Amino acid sequence: MNLSRLAVVALGAFAAAQPVAADPAPVGAPIGGPVGSSEAAARALLDRWLAAQNQGRYDDYAALYAPGFAGVKRVGKTVKAMNRAAWLKDRKAMFKAKLEVSARDVVIAPPAAGAATGVTLTFTQTWRSGRYGDVGPKRIVLDPTNRSIVSEELLTSRPLLTETACLQALHPGASLARKRTAADDGARAITGVAVTDLGGRWACQVDVLDSGTVEVAIGILRFGKRWDLAGRLDLTYDHAPAAAEGDESTGGQVAVAPIALHASVPTIVVTRELRADGPQYAKREVTTTIYRVDGSDLVELLSWDDGGSTGEADDVTRCELEVGAKRTAGWPALTLRCTATTVQWAAGDTEPTETTSATRYRWDGSRYSE
């Protein structure tokens, strides 16, 4: 039986922009296309600057800074001006831990007429080390030869949730390196850690395998003086690989993604898929739920089920969400379109039968209702 006929929920209808730090530029990879000699030199310097940090080569990093360098360090609301010696002393301490630095949206601008400097690079920097990370626009000014840095400033920054900080928030004492929680003498294995940027907050997901069950914790975190938990959701699904050929296997997955519904209220969509596969059949049950991030809680706004089974007969339902233009108190009208497809293979009927339905939802002041 071709099990690829089984359709599951598609999130493409409400896919949102990727988090700022989701796809860091490869270390040392060329940035952009063919350029003039000054821009090529600037791009080469940026590649060396990134590589030195990501590969822990402090001496190579320090060699990129001109004798008269002046920098501005910004962490949140703290701003500090530094000369070359102070800057490199500060950075040398950071090199004791593993650094992850990336640059995207790079723009190279020529110097102003009569300026005693070279080109200016601006880009979005993502910086991680251990439990701390931040992201923001950075400006680097080069010397007239475009081979050393005379000025550097992170113009603004906001905290970035790292996988380590995410794990510690939901499972204090757990080890990301060993992929074990602190509970049950290390028997509970961490199978996944993921973070999602929600703007002012972050979604954090940790999957833990324990005796045939995957426990999924989803938390909403915001940064004050530390990362604080602002809502938590706990889900589970069975995980039992087939013991022998022909046996049933069970599994699943949980995914979190942002969904843009309200201009000022963060919302996420959580999908949980349950799977059961045998030699002549496959079953999928998918529950999709939209939550509003409300203070220290996650408030359910709308939920629906789809999925189905294949075997002697295929009975599959697939649903897609449409976001309308009409709004009530800033919340858009929603339409859920579901298509149920049935094929009776055992009866020799290979022609699919389809039934489509549309359910409209409006904002009732606290959640969505028909």
Tab-separated table of C-alpha atoms in Angstrom:
chain	number	residue	atom	x	y	z
A	1	MET	CA	0.000	0.000	0.000
A	2	ASN	CA	1.332	3.448	-0.944
A	3	LEU	CA	1.274	5.268	2.371
A	4	SER	CA	2.217	8.588	0.776
A	5	ARG	CA	-1.484	9.208	0.139
A	6	LEU	CA	-1.925	10.045	3.786
A	7	ALA	CA	-2.284	13.827	4.128
A	8	VAL	CA	-1.523	15.704	7.298
A	9	VAL	CA	-2.049	19.288	8.313
A	10	ALA	CA	-0.215	21.919	6.254
A	11	LEU	CA	1.130	24.939	8.097
A	12	GLY	CA	1.986	26.776	4.893
A	13	ALA	CA	-1.260	28.779	5.027
A	14	PHE	CA	-0.042	30.663	8.026
A	15	ALA	CA	3.751	30.305	7.871
A	16	ALA	CA	5.476	33.239	9.528
A	17	ALA	CA	8.859	34.873	9.087
A	18	GLN	CA	11.820	32.884	10.345
A	19	PRO	CA	13.444	33.835	13.610
A	20	VAL	CA	16.303	36.284	13.386
A	21	ALA	CA	18.863	33.704	14.389
A	22	ALA	CA	17.409	30.691	12.619
A	23	ASP	CA	19.868	30.532	9.688
A	24	PRO	CA	23.275	32.004	10.580
A	25	ALA	CA	25.666	32.613	7.704
A	26	PRO	CA	28.290	29.877	7.313
A	27	VAL	CA	31.642	30.825	8.785
A	28	GLY	CA	33.890	32.265	6.098
A	29	ALA	CA	31.249	31.976	3.369
A	30	PRO	CA	31.305	34.755	0.744
A	31	ILE	CA	28.600	37.365	1.319
A	32	GLY	CA	26.989	38.629	-1.876
A	33	GLY	CA	28.128	38.658	-5.491
A	34	PRO	CA	30.972	40.257	-7.491
A	35	VAL	CA	32.149	43.596	-6.111
A	36	GLY	CA	34.884	46.205	-6.537
A	37	SER	CA	38.254	45.933	-4.823
A	38	SER	CA	37.317	47.997	-1.722
A	39	GLU	CA	34.108	46.057	-1.166
A	40	ALA	CA	35.900	42.760	-1.781
A	41	ALA	CA	38.475	43.683	0.867
A	42	ALA	CA	35.692	44.601	3.303
A	43	ARG	CA	33.870	41.327	2.689
A	44	ALA	CA	37.090	39.385	3.175
A	45	LEU	CA	37.701	41.168	6.481
A	46	LEU	CA	34.174	40.384	7.657
A	47	ASP	CA	34.713	36.716	6.805
A	48	ARG	CA	37.955	36.678	8.828
A	49	TRP	CA	36.248	38.510	11.704
A	50	LEU	CA	33.474	35.899	11.849
A	51	ALA	CA	35.836	32.944	11.458
A	52	ALA	CA	38.185	34.143	14.206
A	53	GLN	CA	35.317	34.298	16.709
A	54	ASN	CA	33.570	31.093	15.702
A	55	GLN	CA	36.845	29.154	15.678
A	56	GLY	CA	38.158	30.663	18.938
A	57	ARG	CA	41.238	32.310	17.399
A	58	TYR	CA	41.712	35.373	19.613
A	59	ASP	CA	45.062	36.485	18.140
A	60	ASP	CA	43.571	36.528	14.629
A	61	TYR	CA	40.617	38.517	15.959
A	62	ALA	CA	42.810	41.086	17.755
A	63	ALA	CA	44.955	41.585	14.652
A	64	LEU	CA	41.931	42.998	12.791
A	65	TYR	CA	41.678	46.084	15.056
A	66	ALA	CA	43.563	49.283	14.190
A	67	PRO	CA	45.759	51.029	16.832
A	68	GLY	CA	43.361	53.989	17.111
A	69	PHE	CA	40.237	51.837	17.369
A	70	ALA	CA	37.217	53.138	19.322
A	71	GLY	CA	34.259	50.881	20.094
A	72	VAL	CA	30.895	50.988	21.822
A	73	LYS	CA	29.693	47.918	23.721
A	74	ARG	CA	25.958	47.645	24.235
A	75	VAL	CA	24.198	44.931	26.244
A	76	GLY	CA	20.519	45.731	26.657
A	77	LYS	CA	20.377	49.240	28.165
A	78	THR	CA	24.034	49.223	29.248
A	79	VAL	CA	26.325	51.256	26.948
A	80	LYS	CA	30.099	51.570	27.364
A	81	ALA	CA	32.696	53.329	25.151
A	82	MET	CA	36.074	51.566	24.883
A	83	ASN	CA	39.488	52.111	23.315
A	84	ARG	CA	41.374	49.278	21.642
A	85	ALA	CA	43.033	47.985	24.822
A	86	ALA	CA	39.788	47.927	26.815
A	87	TRP	CA	37.875	46.367	23.924
A	88	LEU	CA	40.343	43.537	23.406
A	89	LYS	CA	40.628	42.870	27.157
A	90	ASP	CA	36.846	42.546	27.310
A	91	ARG	CA	36.751	40.290	24.246
A	92	LYS	CA	39.640	38.098	25.358
A	93	ALA	CA	37.618	37.060	28.399
A	94	MET	CA	34.759	36.087	26.095
A	95	PHE	CA	37.046	33.867	23.993
A	96	LYS	CA	37.443	31.522	26.975
A	97	ALA	CA	34.016	30.090	26.077
A	98	LYS	CA	32.727	28.906	22.717
A	99	LEU	CA	31.345	31.755	20.610
A	100	GLU	CA	28.766	31.598	17.837
A	101	VAL	CA	28.590	34.781	15.773
A	102	SER	CA	26.775	35.323	12.482
A	103	ALA	CA	26.017	38.250	10.192
A	104	ARG	CA	23.107	38.703	7.801
A	105	ASP	CA	21.612	41.516	5.730
A	106	VAL	CA	25.111	42.894	5.125
A	107	VAL	CA	25.332	46.362	3.526
A	108	ILE	CA	28.650	47.920	2.479
A	109	ALA	CA	28.687	51.709	2.018
A	110	PRO	CA	31.575	53.777	0.590
A	111	PRO	CA	33.134	56.507	2.747
A	112	ALA	CA	31.834	60.058	2.512
A	113	ALA	CA	33.814	62.451	0.337
A	114	GLY	CA	36.920	63.583	2.210
A	115	ALA	CA	36.476	61.058	5.029
A	116	ALA	CA	39.643	59.642	6.579
A	117	THR	CA	38.127	56.157	6.803
A	118	GLY	CA	37.284	53.299	4.501
A	119	VAL	CA	33.943	51.634	3.887
A	120	THR	CA	31.237	51.098	6.503
A	121	LEU	CA	29.641	47.688	7.034
A	122	THR	CA	26.215	47.388	8.632
A	123	PHE	CA	24.538	44.067	9.312
A	124	THR	CA	22.366	42.166	11.759
A	125	GLN	CA	24.603	40.350	14.221
A	126	THR	CA	23.564	37.252	16.139
A	127	TRP	CA	25.862	36.439	19.080
A	128	ARG	CA	25.724	33.397	21.368
A	129	SER	CA	27.901	32.056	24.154
A	130	GLY	CA	26.636	29.501	26.660
A	131	ARG	CA	23.331	30.602	28.169
A	132	TYR	CA	23.544	34.161	26.817
A	133	GLY	CA	22.884	35.518	23.353
A	134	ASP	CA	21.763	38.746	21.743
A	135	VAL	CA	20.837	40.066	18.332
A	136	GLY	CA	20.873	43.521	16.810
A	137	PRO	CA	22.208	45.817	14.083
A	138	LYS	CA	25.983	46.365	14.112
A	139	ARG	CA	28.116	48.992	12.380
A	140	ILE	CA	31.810	48.476	11.619
A	141	VAL	CA	33.973	51.203	10.035
A	142	LEU	CA	37.249	50.246	8.341
A	143	ASP	CA	40.486	52.143	7.818
A	144	PRO	CA	41.259	53.673	4.380
A	145	THR	CA	42.849	50.394	3.215
A	146	ASN	CA	39.729	48.427	4.278
A	147	ARG	CA	41.957	45.915	6.062
A	148	SER	CA	41.486	46.861	9.725
A	149	ILE	CA	38.664	48.053	11.980
A	150	VAL	CA	38.708	51.610	13.357
A	151	SER	CA	35.200	51.671	14.855
A	152	GLU	CA	32.614	49.105	15.955
A	153	GLU	CA	29.228	49.531	17.614
A	154	LEU	CA	26.205	47.353	18.274
A	155	LEU	CA	23.525	49.988	17.671
A	156	THR	CA	20.767	48.228	19.600
A	157	SER	CA	20.429	44.761	21.057
A	158	ARG	CA	17.859	42.459	22.531
A	159	PRO	CA	18.420	39.175	24.342
A	160	LEU	CA	18.396	36.009	22.274
A	161	LEU	CA	17.210	32.797	23.886
A	162	THR	CA	19.863	30.106	23.528
A	163	GLU	CA	19.169	26.376	23.572
A	164	THR	CA	21.060	26.115	26.866
A	165	ALA	CA	18.939	28.800	28.541
A	166	CYS	CA	15.780	27.243	27.085
A	167	LEU	CA	16.670	23.837	28.527
A	168	GLN	CA	17.520	25.237	31.967
A	169	ALA	CA	14.232	27.158	32.113
A	170	LEU	CA	12.128	24.045	31.514
A	171	HIS	CA	14.417	21.406	33.060
A	172	PRO	CA	16.686	22.971	35.718
A	173	GLY	CA	19.927	21.057	36.127
A	174	ALA	CA	19.708	19.316	32.744
A	175	SER	CA	22.813	18.937	30.563
A	176	LEU	CA	22.614	19.864	26.889
A	177	ALA	CA	26.044	18.332	26.260
A	178	ARG	CA	25.045	14.964	27.767
A	179	LYS	CA	21.450	15.288	26.528
A	180	ARG	CA	20.083	14.167	29.872
A	181	THR	CA	17.759	15.755	32.411
A	182	ALA	CA	18.687	15.900	36.080
A	183	ALA	CA	15.786	13.602	37.031
A	184	ASP	CA	15.766	9.800	37.379
A	185	ASP	CA	19.567	9.411	37.534
A	186	GLY	CA	20.033	10.467	33.920
A	187	ALA	CA	17.651	7.900	32.428
A	188	ARG	CA	15.546	10.582	30.744
A	189	ALA	CA	17.066	11.453	27.351
A	190	ILE	CA	16.707	14.891	25.783
A	191	THR	CA	15.797	14.294	22.135
A	192	GLY	CA	15.249	17.869	21.004
A	193	VAL	CA	15.595	21.527	22.015
A	194	ALA	CA	14.195	24.323	19.838
A	195	VAL	CA	13.702	28.072	20.244
A	196	THR	CA	11.409	30.357	18.220
A	197	ASP	CA	11.529	34.154	18.127
A	198	LEU	CA	8.171	35.789	18.929
A	199	GLY	CA	9.455	39.370	18.982
A	200	GLY	CA	9.490	40.463	22.620
A	201	ARG	CA	9.224	36.856	23.809
A	202	TRP	CA	10.579	33.465	22.796
A	203	ALA	CA	8.983	30.040	22.524
A	204	CYS	CA	11.073	27.216	23.977
A	205	GLN	CA	10.444	23.512	23.302
A	206	VAL	CA	12.191	20.559	24.943
A	207	ASP	CA	11.444	16.913	24.050
A	208	VAL	CA	12.377	14.214	26.581
A	209	LEU	CA	12.148	10.437	25.989
A	210	ASP	CA	11.245	8.401	29.059
A	211	SER	CA	10.254	4.704	28.953
A	212	GLY	CA	8.451	4.725	25.617
A	213	THR	CA	6.848	8.147	26.061
A	214	VAL	CA	8.048	11.466	24.687
A	215	GLU	CA	7.246	14.332	27.035
A	216	VAL	CA	7.147	17.707	25.293
A	217	ALA	CA	7.400	20.900	27.335
A	218	ILE	CA	6.663	24.218	25.615
A	219	GLY	CA	7.413	27.421	27.475
A	220	ILE	CA	7.117	31.118	26.675
A	221	LEU	CA	10.114	33.058	27.984
A	222	ARG	CA	10.760	36.765	28.339
A	223	PHE	CA	13.893	38.523	29.541
A	224	GLY	CA	14.033	40.963	32.444
A	225	LYS	CA	17.143	40.619	34.543
A	226	ARG	CA	16.951	36.917	33.673
A	227	TRP	CA	14.801	34.595	31.584
A	228	ASP	CA	11.364	34.280	33.179
A	229	LEU	CA	8.744	31.682	32.287
A	230	ALA	CA	5.554	33.332	31.003
A	231	GLY	CA	3.402	30.290	30.294
A	232	ARG	CA	3.955	26.551	29.895
A	233	LEU	CA	2.271	23.708	28.021
A	234	ASP	CA	3.002	19.980	28.495
A	235	LEU	CA	2.124	17.336	25.893
A	236	THR	CA	3.013	13.646	25.394
A	237	TYR	CA	2.984	10.976	22.725
A	238	ASP	CA	3.947	7.292	22.620
A	239	HIS	CA	7.235	6.252	21.055
A	240	ALA	CA	7.578	2.528	20.374
A	241	PRO	CA	9.573	1.396	17.313
A	242	ALA	CA	8.532	-1.916	15.776
A	243	ALA	CA	10.147	-4.793	17.692
A	244	ALA	CA	10.284	-6.948	14.560
A	245	GLU	CA	9.357	-6.724	10.904
A	246	GLY	CA	5.576	-6.696	10.591
A	247	ASP	CA	4.968	-5.292	14.071
A	248	GLU	CA	3.232	-1.993	14.699
A	249	SER	CA	5.284	1.097	15.507
A	250	THR	CA	4.004	4.228	17.206
A	251	GLY	CA	5.447	7.710	17.340
A	252	GLY	CA	4.688	11.338	16.778
A	253	GLN	CA	5.987	14.851	16.877
A	254	VAL	CA	5.129	18.288	18.244
A	255	ALA	CA	5.948	21.549	16.479
A	256	VAL	CA	5.632	25.214	17.463
A	257	ALA	CA	5.453	28.143	15.046
A	258	PRO	CA	4.472	31.812	15.295
A	259	ILE	CA	1.246	32.881	13.610
A	260	ALA	CA	0.552	36.565	12.977
A	261	LEU	CA	-3.044	37.295	13.990
A	262	HIS	CA	-2.995	40.412	16.179
A	263	ALA	CA	-0.674	43.403	15.763
A	264	SER	CA	0.291	43.590	19.436
A	265	VAL	CA	-0.520	40.165	20.921
A	266	PRO	CA	1.901	37.252	20.333
A	267	THR	CA	0.238	34.055	19.124
A	268	ILE	CA	1.620	30.600	18.402
A	269	VAL	CA	0.304	27.505	16.687
A	270	VAL	CA	1.113	24.107	18.200
A	271	THR	CA	0.632	20.889	16.227
A	272	ARG	CA	0.756	17.429	17.745
A	273	GLU	CA	0.874	14.460	15.380
A	274	LEU	CA	0.309	10.888	16.573
A	275	ARG	CA	1.395	8.040	14.285
A	276	ALA	CA	0.733	4.294	14.193
A	277	ASP	CA	2.164	2.212	11.337
A	278	GLY	CA	1.666	-1.464	10.559
A	279	PRO	CA	2.429	-3.743	7.612
A	280	GLN	CA	-0.822	-2.876	5.793
A	281	TYR	CA	-1.977	0.383	7.347
A	282	ALA	CA	-0.960	3.783	8.622
A	283	LYS	CA	-2.783	6.135	10.962
A	284	ARG	CA	-2.221	9.814	11.621
A	285	GLU	CA	-4.011	12.008	14.145
A	286	VAL	CA	-3.101	15.690	14.056
A	287	THR	CA	-4.336	18.269	16.556
A	288	THR	CA	-3.625	21.914	15.779
A	289	THR	CA	-4.154	24.557	18.461
A	290	ILE	CA	-3.662	28.319	18.399
A	291	TYR	CA	-2.647	29.969	21.683
A	292	ARG	CA	-2.444	33.582	22.789
A	293	VAL	CA	0.523	34.538	24.968
A	294	ASP	CA	-1.241	36.305	27.829
A	295	GLY	CA	0.937	37.486	30.724
A	296	SER	CA	2.084	34.319	32.468
A	297	ASP	CA	-0.271	31.942	30.697
A	298	LEU	CA	-1.044	30.381	27.315
A	299	VAL	CA	-4.715	30.871	26.407
A	300	GLU	CA	-6.283	28.534	23.839
A	301	LEU	CA	-8.019	30.418	21.019
A	302	LEU	CA	-8.945	27.712	18.508
A	303	SER	CA	-8.281	24.000	17.990
A	304	TRP	CA	-9.088	21.436	15.302
A	305	ASP	CA	-8.269	17.830	14.344
A	306	ASP	CA	-7.434	16.208	11.053
A	307	GLY	CA	-5.437	13.239	9.736
A	308	GLY	CA	-6.877	9.790	9.086
A	309	SER	CA	-5.841	6.306	8.021
A	310	THR	CA	-4.799	4.289	4.987
A	311	GLY	CA	-5.131	0.572	4.443
A	312	GLU	CA	-7.939	-1.407	2.840
A	313	ALA	CA	-9.662	1.964	2.690
A	314	ASP	CA	-8.218	5.458	2.790
A	315	ASP	CA	-10.090	7.887	5.000
A	316	VAL	CA	-8.163	11.135	5.279
A	317	THR	CA	-9.111	14.681	6.257
A	318	ARG	CA	-6.881	17.665	5.607
A	319	CYS	CA	-7.648	21.149	6.939
A	320	GLU	CA	-6.203	24.546	6.070
A	321	LEU	CA	-6.736	27.826	7.889
A	322	GLU	CA	-7.510	31.059	6.049
A	323	VAL	CA	-7.002	34.457	7.698
A	324	GLY	CA	-9.587	37.033	6.629
A	325	ALA	CA	-9.311	40.792	6.231
A	326	LYS	CA	-12.240	41.721	8.503
A	327	ARG	CA	-11.213	42.284	12.131
A	328	THR	CA	-12.898	42.558	15.513
A	329	ALA	CA	-10.862	44.308	18.231
A	330	GLY	CA	-7.785	43.689	16.099
A	331	TRP	CA	-8.454	39.956	15.625
A	332	PRO	CA	-9.132	38.706	12.065
A	333	ALA	CA	-11.994	36.473	11.020
A	334	LEU	CA	-10.835	32.904	10.345
A	335	THR	CA	-12.090	30.207	7.997
A	336	LEU	CA	-11.177	26.537	8.392
A	337	ARG	CA	-11.548	24.588	5.136
A	338	CYS	CA	-11.429	20.806	5.475
A	339	THR	CA	-11.442	18.217	2.708
A	340	ALA	CA	-12.312	14.597	3.556
A	341	THR	CA	-11.089	12.055	0.994
A	342	THR	CA	-12.198	8.400	0.942
A	343	VAL	CA	-11.019	5.553	-1.302
A	344	GLN	CA	-12.403	1.996	-0.946
A	345	TRP	CA	-9.432	-0.040	-2.157
A	346	ALA	CA	-10.657	-3.388	-0.810
A	347	ALA	CA	-13.922	-3.000	-2.720
A	348	GLY	CA	-12.040	-2.348	-5.952
A	349	ASP	CA	-13.153	1.278	-6.060
A	350	THR	CA	-10.058	3.371	-6.819
A	351	GLU	CA	-11.971	6.590	-7.475
A	352	PRO	CA	-11.639	8.966	-4.519
A	353	THR	CA	-14.700	10.578	-2.966
A	354	GLU	CA	-14.182	14.081	-1.620
A	355	THR	CA	-16.289	16.190	0.698
A	356	THR	CA	-15.334	19.773	1.513
A	357	SER	CA	-16.575	21.908	4.386
A	358	ALA	CA	-15.863	25.453	5.540
A	359	THR	CA	-16.280	26.669	9.115
A	360	ARG	CA	-16.067	30.382	9.870
A	361	TYR	CA	-14.886	31.727	13.206
A	362	ARG	CA	-15.130	35.192	14.704
A	363	TRP	CA	-13.530	36.802	17.737
A	364	ASP	CA	-15.935	36.749	20.706
A	365	GLY	CA	-13.811	38.830	23.067
A	366	SER	CA	-11.741	36.022	24.566
A	367	ARG	CA	-11.331	33.360	21.870
A	368	TYR	CA	-12.641	32.257	18.469
A	369	SER	CA	-16.130	30.801	18.137
A	370	GLU	CA	-18.397	29.805	15.239
